[in-house]
Coordinates of C-alpha atoms in Angstrom, one line a residue:
Chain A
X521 CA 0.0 0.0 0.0
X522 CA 2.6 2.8 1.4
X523 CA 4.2 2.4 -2.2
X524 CA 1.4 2.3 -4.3
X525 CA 0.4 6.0 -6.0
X526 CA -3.4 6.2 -4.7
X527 CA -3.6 9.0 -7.5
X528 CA -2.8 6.5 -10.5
X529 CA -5.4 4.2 -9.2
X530 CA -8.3 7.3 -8.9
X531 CA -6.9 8.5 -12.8
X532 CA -9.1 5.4 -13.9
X533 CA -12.0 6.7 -12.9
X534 CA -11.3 10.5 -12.5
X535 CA -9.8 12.1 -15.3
X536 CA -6.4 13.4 -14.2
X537 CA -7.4 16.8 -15.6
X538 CA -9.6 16.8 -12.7
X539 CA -7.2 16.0 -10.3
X540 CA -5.3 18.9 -10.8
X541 CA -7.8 21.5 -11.1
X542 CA -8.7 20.2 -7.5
X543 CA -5.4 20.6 -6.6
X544 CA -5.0 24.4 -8.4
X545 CA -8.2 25.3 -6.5
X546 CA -6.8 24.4 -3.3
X547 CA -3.6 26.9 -3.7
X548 CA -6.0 29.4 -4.8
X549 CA -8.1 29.1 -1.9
X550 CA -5.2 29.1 0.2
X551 CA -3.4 32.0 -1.4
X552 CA -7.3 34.1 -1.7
X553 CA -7.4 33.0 2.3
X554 CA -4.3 34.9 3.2
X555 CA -4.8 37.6 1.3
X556 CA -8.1 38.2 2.8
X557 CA -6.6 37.7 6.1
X558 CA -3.5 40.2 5.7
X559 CA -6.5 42.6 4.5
X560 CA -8.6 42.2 7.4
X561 CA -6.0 42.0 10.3
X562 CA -3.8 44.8 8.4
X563 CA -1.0 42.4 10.6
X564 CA 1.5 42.6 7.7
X565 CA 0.7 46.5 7.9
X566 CA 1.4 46.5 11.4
X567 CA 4.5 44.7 11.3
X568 CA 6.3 46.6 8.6
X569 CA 5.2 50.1 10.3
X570 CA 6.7 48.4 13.6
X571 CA 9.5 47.0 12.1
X572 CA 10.4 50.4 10.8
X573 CA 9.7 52.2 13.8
X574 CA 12.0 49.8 15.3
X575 CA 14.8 51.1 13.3
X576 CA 15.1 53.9 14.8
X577 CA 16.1 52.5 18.3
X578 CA 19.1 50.4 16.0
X579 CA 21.5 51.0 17.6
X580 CA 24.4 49.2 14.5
X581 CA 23.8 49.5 11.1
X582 CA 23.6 46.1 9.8
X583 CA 25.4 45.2 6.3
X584 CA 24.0 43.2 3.6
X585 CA 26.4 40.5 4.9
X586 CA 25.4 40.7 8.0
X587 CA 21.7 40.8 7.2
X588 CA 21.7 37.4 5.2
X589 CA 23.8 36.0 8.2
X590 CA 20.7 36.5 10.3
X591 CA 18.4 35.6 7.9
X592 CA 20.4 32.3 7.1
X593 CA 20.8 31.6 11.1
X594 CA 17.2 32.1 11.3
X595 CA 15.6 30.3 8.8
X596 CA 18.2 27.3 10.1
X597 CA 17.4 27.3 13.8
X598 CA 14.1 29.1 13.9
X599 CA 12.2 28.1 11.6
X600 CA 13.4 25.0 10.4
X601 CA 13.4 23.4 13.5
X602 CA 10.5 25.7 15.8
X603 CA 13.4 26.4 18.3
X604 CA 10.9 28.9 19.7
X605 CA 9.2 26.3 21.2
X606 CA 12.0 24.9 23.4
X607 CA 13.2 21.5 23.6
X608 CA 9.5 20.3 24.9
X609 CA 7.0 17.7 23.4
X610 CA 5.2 20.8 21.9
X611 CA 8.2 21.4 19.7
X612 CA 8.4 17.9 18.8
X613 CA 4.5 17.4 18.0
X614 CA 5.0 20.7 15.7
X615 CA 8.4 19.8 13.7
X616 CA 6.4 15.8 13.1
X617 CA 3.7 17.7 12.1
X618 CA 5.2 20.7 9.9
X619 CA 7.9 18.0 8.6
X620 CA 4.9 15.5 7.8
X621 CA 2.0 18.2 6.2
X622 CA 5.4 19.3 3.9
X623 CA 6.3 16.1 2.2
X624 CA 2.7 14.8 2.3
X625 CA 2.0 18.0 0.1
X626 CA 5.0 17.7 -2.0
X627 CA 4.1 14.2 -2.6
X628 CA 0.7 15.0 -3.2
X629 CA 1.9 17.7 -6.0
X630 CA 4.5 15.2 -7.2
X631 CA 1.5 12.5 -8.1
X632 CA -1.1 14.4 -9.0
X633 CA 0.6 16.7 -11.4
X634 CA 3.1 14.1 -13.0
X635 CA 2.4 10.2 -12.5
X636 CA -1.2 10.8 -12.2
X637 CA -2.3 9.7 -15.9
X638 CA -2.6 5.8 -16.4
X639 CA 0.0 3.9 -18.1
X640 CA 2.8 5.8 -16.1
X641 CA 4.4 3.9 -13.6
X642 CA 5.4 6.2 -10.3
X643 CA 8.5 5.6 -8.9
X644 CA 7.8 4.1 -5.1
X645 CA 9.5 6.8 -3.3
X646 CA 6.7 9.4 -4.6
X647 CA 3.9 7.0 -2.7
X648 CA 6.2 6.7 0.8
X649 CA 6.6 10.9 0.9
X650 CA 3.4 10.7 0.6
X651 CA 2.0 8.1 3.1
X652 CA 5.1 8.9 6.1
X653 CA 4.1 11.9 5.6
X654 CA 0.3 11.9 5.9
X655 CA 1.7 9.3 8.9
X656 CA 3.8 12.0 10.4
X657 CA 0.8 14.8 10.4
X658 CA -1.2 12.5 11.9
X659 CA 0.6 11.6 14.8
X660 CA 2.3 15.6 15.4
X661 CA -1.1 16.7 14.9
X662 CA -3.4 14.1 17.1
X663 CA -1.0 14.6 19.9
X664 CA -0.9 18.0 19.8
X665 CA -4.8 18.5 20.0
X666 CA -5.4 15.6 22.3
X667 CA -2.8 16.5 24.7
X668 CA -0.9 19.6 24.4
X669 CA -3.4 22.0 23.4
X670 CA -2.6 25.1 25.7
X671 CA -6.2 25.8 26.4
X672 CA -6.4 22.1 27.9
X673 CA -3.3 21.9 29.2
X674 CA -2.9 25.2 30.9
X675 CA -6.5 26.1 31.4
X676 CA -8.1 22.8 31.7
X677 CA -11.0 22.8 29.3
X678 CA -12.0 19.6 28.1
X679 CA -9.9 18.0 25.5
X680 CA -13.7 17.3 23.7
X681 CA -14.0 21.3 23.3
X682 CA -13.5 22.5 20.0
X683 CA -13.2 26.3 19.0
X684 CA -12.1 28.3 16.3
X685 CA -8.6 27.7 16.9
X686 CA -9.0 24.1 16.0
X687 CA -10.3 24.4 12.4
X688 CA -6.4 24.3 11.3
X689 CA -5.2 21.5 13.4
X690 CA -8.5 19.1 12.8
X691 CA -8.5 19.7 9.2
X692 CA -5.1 18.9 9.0
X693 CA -5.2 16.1 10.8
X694 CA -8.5 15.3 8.9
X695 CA -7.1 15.2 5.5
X696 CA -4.5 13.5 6.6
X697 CA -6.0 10.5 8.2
X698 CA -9.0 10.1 5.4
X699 CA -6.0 10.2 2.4
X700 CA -4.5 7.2 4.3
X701 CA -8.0 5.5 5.0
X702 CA -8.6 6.5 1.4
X703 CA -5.4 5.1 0.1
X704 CA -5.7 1.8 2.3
X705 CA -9.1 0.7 1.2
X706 CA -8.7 1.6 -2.6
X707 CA -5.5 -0.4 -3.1
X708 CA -7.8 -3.4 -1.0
X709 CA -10.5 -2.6 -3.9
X710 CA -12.8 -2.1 -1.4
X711 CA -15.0 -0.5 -3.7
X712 CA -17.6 1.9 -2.0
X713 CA -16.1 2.7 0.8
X714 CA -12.9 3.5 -0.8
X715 CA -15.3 6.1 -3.0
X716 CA -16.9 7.3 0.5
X717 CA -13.5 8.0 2.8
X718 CA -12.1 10.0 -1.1
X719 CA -15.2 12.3 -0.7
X720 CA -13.8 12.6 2.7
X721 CA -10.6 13.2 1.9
X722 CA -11.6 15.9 -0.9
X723 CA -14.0 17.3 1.9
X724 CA -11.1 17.9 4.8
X725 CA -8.8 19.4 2.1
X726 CA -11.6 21.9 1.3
X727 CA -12.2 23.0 4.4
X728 CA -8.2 23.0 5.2
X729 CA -7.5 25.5 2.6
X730 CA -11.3 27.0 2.0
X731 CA -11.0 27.9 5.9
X732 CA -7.7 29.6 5.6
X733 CA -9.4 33.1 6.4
X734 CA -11.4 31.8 9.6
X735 CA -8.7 29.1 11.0
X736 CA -4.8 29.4 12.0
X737 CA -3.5 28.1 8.4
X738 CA -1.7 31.8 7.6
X739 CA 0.7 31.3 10.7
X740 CA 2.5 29.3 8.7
X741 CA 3.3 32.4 6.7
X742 CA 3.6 34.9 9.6
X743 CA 5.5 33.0 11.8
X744 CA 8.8 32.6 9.9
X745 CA 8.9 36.8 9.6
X746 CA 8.5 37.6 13.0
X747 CA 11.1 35.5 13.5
X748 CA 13.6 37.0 10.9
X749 CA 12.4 40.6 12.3
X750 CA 13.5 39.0 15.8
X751 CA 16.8 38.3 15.1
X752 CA 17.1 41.0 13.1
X753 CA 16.2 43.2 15.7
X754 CA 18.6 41.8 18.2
X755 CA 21.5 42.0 16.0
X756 CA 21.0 45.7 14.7
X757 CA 20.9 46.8 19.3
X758 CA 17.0 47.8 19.1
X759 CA 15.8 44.7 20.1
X760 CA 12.1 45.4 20.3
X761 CA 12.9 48.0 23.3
X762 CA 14.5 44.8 25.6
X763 CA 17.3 44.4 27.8
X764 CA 19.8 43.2 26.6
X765 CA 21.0 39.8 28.4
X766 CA 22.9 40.5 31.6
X767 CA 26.6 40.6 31.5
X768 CA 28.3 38.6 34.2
X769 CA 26.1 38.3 37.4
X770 CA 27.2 38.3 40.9
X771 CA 26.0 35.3 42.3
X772 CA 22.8 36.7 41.5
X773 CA 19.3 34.2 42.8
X774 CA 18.9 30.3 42.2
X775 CA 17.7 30.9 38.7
X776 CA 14.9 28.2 39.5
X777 CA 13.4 26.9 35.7
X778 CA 9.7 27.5 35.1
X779 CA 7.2 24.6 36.3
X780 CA 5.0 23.4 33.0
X781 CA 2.3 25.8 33.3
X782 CA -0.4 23.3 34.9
X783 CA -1.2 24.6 38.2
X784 CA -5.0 25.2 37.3
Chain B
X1052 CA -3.5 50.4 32.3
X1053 CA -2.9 46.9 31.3
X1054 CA -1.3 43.9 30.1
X1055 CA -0.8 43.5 25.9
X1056 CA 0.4 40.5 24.1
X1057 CA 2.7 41.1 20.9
X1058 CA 1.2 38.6 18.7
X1059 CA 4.1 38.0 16.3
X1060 CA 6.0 37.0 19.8
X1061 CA 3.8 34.9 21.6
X1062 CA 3.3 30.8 21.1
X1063 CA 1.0 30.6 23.0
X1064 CA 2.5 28.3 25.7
X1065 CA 0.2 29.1 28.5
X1066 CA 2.8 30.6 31.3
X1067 CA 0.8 34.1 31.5
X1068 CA -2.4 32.2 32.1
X1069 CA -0.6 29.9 34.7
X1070 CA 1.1 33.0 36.7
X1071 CA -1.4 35.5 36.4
X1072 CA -3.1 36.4 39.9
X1073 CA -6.3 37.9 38.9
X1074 CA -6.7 35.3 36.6
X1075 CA -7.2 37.7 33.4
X1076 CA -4.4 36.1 31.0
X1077 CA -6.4 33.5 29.1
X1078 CA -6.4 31.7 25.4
X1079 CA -7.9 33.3 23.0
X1080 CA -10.2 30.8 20.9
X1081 CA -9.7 32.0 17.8
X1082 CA -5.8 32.1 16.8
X1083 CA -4.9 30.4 20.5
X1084 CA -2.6 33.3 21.3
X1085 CA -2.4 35.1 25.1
X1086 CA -5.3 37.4 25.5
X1087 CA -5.6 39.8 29.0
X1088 CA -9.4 39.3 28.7
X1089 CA -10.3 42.1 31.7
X1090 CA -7.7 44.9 31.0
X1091 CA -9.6 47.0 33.6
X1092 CA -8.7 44.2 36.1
X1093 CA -4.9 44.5 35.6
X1094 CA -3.4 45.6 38.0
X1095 CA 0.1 45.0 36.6
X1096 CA 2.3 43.0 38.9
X1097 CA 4.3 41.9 35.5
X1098 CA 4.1 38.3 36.9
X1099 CA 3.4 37.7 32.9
X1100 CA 5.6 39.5 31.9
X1101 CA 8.6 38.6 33.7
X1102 CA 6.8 34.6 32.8
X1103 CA 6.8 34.7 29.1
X1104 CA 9.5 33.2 27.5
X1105 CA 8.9 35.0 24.3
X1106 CA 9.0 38.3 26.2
X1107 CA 5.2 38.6 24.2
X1108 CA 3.7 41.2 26.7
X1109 CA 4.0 44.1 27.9
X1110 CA 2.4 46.8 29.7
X1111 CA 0.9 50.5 29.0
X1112 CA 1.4 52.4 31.9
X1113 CA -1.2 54.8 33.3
X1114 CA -0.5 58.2 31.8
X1115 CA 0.2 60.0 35.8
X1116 CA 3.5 58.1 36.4
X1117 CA 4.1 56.3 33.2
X1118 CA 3.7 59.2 30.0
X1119 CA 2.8 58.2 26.5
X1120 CA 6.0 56.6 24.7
X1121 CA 7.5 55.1 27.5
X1122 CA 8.6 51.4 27.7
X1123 CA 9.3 49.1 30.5
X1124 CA 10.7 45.5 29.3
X1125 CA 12.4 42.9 31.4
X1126 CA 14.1 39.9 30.5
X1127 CA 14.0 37.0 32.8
X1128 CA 16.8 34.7 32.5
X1129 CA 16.5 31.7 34.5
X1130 CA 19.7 30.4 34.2
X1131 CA 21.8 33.2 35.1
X1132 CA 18.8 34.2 38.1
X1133 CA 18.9 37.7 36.8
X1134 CA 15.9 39.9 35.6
X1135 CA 17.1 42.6 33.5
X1136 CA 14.9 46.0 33.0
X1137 CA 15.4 48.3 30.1
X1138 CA 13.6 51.7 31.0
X1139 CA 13.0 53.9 28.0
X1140 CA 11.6 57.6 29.1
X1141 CA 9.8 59.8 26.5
X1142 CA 12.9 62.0 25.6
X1143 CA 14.7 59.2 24.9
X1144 CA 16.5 58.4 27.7
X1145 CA 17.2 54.8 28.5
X1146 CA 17.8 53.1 32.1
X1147 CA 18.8 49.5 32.1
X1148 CA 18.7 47.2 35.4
X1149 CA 19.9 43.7 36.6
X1150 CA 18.4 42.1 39.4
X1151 CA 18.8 38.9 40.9
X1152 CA 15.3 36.6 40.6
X1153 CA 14.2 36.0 44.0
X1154 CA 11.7 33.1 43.7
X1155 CA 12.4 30.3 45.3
X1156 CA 11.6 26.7 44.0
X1157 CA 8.2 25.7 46.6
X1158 CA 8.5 24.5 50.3
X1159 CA 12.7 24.8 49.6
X1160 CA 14.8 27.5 51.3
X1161 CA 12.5 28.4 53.9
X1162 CA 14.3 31.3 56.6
X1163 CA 14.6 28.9 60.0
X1164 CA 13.7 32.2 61.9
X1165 CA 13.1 30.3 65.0
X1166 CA 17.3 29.5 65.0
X1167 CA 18.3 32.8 64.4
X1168 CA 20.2 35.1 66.8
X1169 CA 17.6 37.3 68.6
X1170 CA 18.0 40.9 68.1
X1171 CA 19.5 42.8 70.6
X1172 CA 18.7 46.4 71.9
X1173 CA 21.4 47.7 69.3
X1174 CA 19.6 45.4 66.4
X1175 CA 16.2 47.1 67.2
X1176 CA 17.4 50.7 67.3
X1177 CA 19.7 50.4 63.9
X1178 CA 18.3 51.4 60.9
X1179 CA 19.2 48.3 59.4
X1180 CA 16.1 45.9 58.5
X1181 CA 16.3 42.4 59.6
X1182 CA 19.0 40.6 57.2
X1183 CA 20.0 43.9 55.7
X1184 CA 23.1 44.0 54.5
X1185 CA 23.0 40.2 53.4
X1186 CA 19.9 39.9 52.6
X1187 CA 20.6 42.2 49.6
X1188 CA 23.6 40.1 48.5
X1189 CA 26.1 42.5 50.0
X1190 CA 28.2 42.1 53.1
X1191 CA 29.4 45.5 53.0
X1192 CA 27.5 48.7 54.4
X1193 CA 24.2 49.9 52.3
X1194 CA 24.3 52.2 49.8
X1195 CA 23.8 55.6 50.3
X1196 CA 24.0 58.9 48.1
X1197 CA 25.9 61.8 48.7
X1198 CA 23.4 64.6 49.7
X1199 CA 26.1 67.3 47.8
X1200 CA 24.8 65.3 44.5
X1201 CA 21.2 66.3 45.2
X1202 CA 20.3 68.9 43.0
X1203 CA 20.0 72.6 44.6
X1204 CA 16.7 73.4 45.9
X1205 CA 15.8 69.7 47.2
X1206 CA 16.1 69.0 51.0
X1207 CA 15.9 66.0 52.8

């Protein structure tokens, strides 16, 4: 199954014309979604008018040189691996999931857009992106909402309550899950239910990317420049109006580490 | 006035809404971020904000001791125990402090007040609180200023 392309199998009943319109639609959607977001939140406003107000607290004038050094350190640390998060289970749920929604999207692009037509054999590494990846979202993002969702785990709401905030995290997870079910059962021939869980599938995706506007998807965008403005920040001596870290302490407290916020 | 969460900071990691005494710092439902959801119940202790490990919020001062365009941020950095302040005033001028993070981990390093010394008749006339100077992390005397340095027209 995990090296079979579920895509060539749908081509012989769904043109694969069809198949990649779906797919178009989906970027659009997700593209319109942010747009529409940026437009309503002004956020991207916001952060370019702080980012040059910012400036003016600089207290070095960074080179180009230096610049793409703390772009480069950024992108490899912070955004790459979420070091934000800390070396916790959070960060570890988030990289499975980020890492697994990538390649299961890549894969997806791969097979739909070039070993999708019948008669063209896919090569099996194509089908395994895609199925460890739709694996890895899975896992990152059922553990995430099941048990490290800060408004459980910090302000213990049941772990049944759904808002807003989990239209991203359950679609993902969604798609995900029904593209494997999807994938498992056609390459079975179970036919019908095979038919029922693809609906599914095409369903989850829809709201995924149609929700864009309404649900968390655009952080995916945002966070990665906040980031870059961070560092970039700290390097150029303006550092969003902070301290600087303190310089050699005198035997200064017991520097106790903070407790997992849990005391509810 | 009131605690404010920089959005393109915080990760939402739940520490605000963990620390906060009036209970105010809670997750927002839509984009799962910090929220002060009573800003007229703030009262700002800057328990969240020394907390956050993002350094996410911060606080508007009221307007009688704090004017417009002012900043207060803090760093806490656990590992070297220090808390660092960075004062900016409106006309630009910038104070920064270091001071040592006094929390202790729970039911450790409580005083034994019961085996200490009694104070004397000397001890209760002195100036000197009780554990002053060590208490402040300084054996020698406390720190005093120079009352020539006080500008002309002040008296103490």
């Amino acid at each position: 199954m995990i090296s079979t392309n579920p895509f060539a199998i749908l081509a012989e009943t769904v043109p694969s014309i069809g198949m990649q319109i779906f797919a178009l639609a989906m970027v659009a959607l997700a593209g319109g979604g942010t747009i529409l977001d940026i437009i309503h939140k002004k956020n991207v406003k916001y952060f370019f008018n702080n980012a040059k107000k910012a400036k003016l607290s600089a207290t070095k004038n960074l080179s180009s040189g230096e610049k793409i050094s703390v772009v480069t350190k950024t992108i490899a640390h912070d955004i790459l691996t979420t070091a934000e998060l800390g070396a916790t289970q959070r960060r570890i749920a988030h990289v499975m999931g980020m890492y697994g929604t990538v390649l299961f999207w890549i894969g997806s692009a791969v097979m739909i857009f070039k070993y999708s037509s019948p008669g063209i054999s896919t090569p099996s590494v194509w089908p395994i992106i895609w199925h460890v990846g739709a694996i890895m979202t899975v896992i990152g993002g059922g553990w995430f909402w099941l048990f490290l969702r800060v408004d459980v785990s910090a302000e213990a709401n049941s772990v049944f309550r759904i808002v807003l905030a989990d239209l991203f995290v359950l679609a993902l997870v969604a798609a995900s899950a029904m593209g494997l079910i999807w994938s498992f059962l056609q390459t079975l021939g179970i036919s019908g239910w095979d038919m029922l869980f693809l609906v599914l599938f095409a369903v989850a995706n829809i709201i995924l990317f149609g929700g864009v506007y309404w649900s968390k998807f655009a952080h995916m965008f945002y966070k990665p420049g906040a980031a870059i403005q961070k560092n970039l920040a700290k390097a150029d001596g303006s550092n969003d109006d902070l301290p600087m870290p303190a310089d050699a302490p005198e035997d200064f407290g017991l520097g106790i580490s903070r407790e997992k916020p849990k005391h509810y | 006035m009131s605690t404010f969460v920089y959005m393109t900071r915080c990760d939402g990691c739940g520490h605000c809404v963990d620390i906060c005494p009036s209970d105010i710092m809670h997750i927002d439902k839509t984009i799962r971020r910090a929220v002060n959801i009573e800003p007229n119940f703030c009262w700002e202790c800057y328990s969240c904000v020394k907390a956050c490990p993002q350094q996410a919020i911060d606080v508007r001062g009221y307007a009688d001791f704090a004017p417009m365009g002012h900043k207060v941020r803090v760093l806490r950095e656990e590992k070297k125990g220090t808390i660092s302040w960075k004062i900016k005033f409106r006309n630009g001028t910038v104070k920064d402090f270091v001071s040592p993070i006094t929390t202790k981990p729970w039911g450790k390093h409580i005083p034994k007040l019961a085996e200490a010394d009694s104070p004397n008749q000397g001890d209760m006339q002195s100036q000197i609180l009780y554990n002053e100077p060590h208490g402040l992390n300084t054996e020698k005397d406390l720190p005093a200023i120079n009352k020539s340095s006080f500008k002309k027209g002040v008296y103490y």
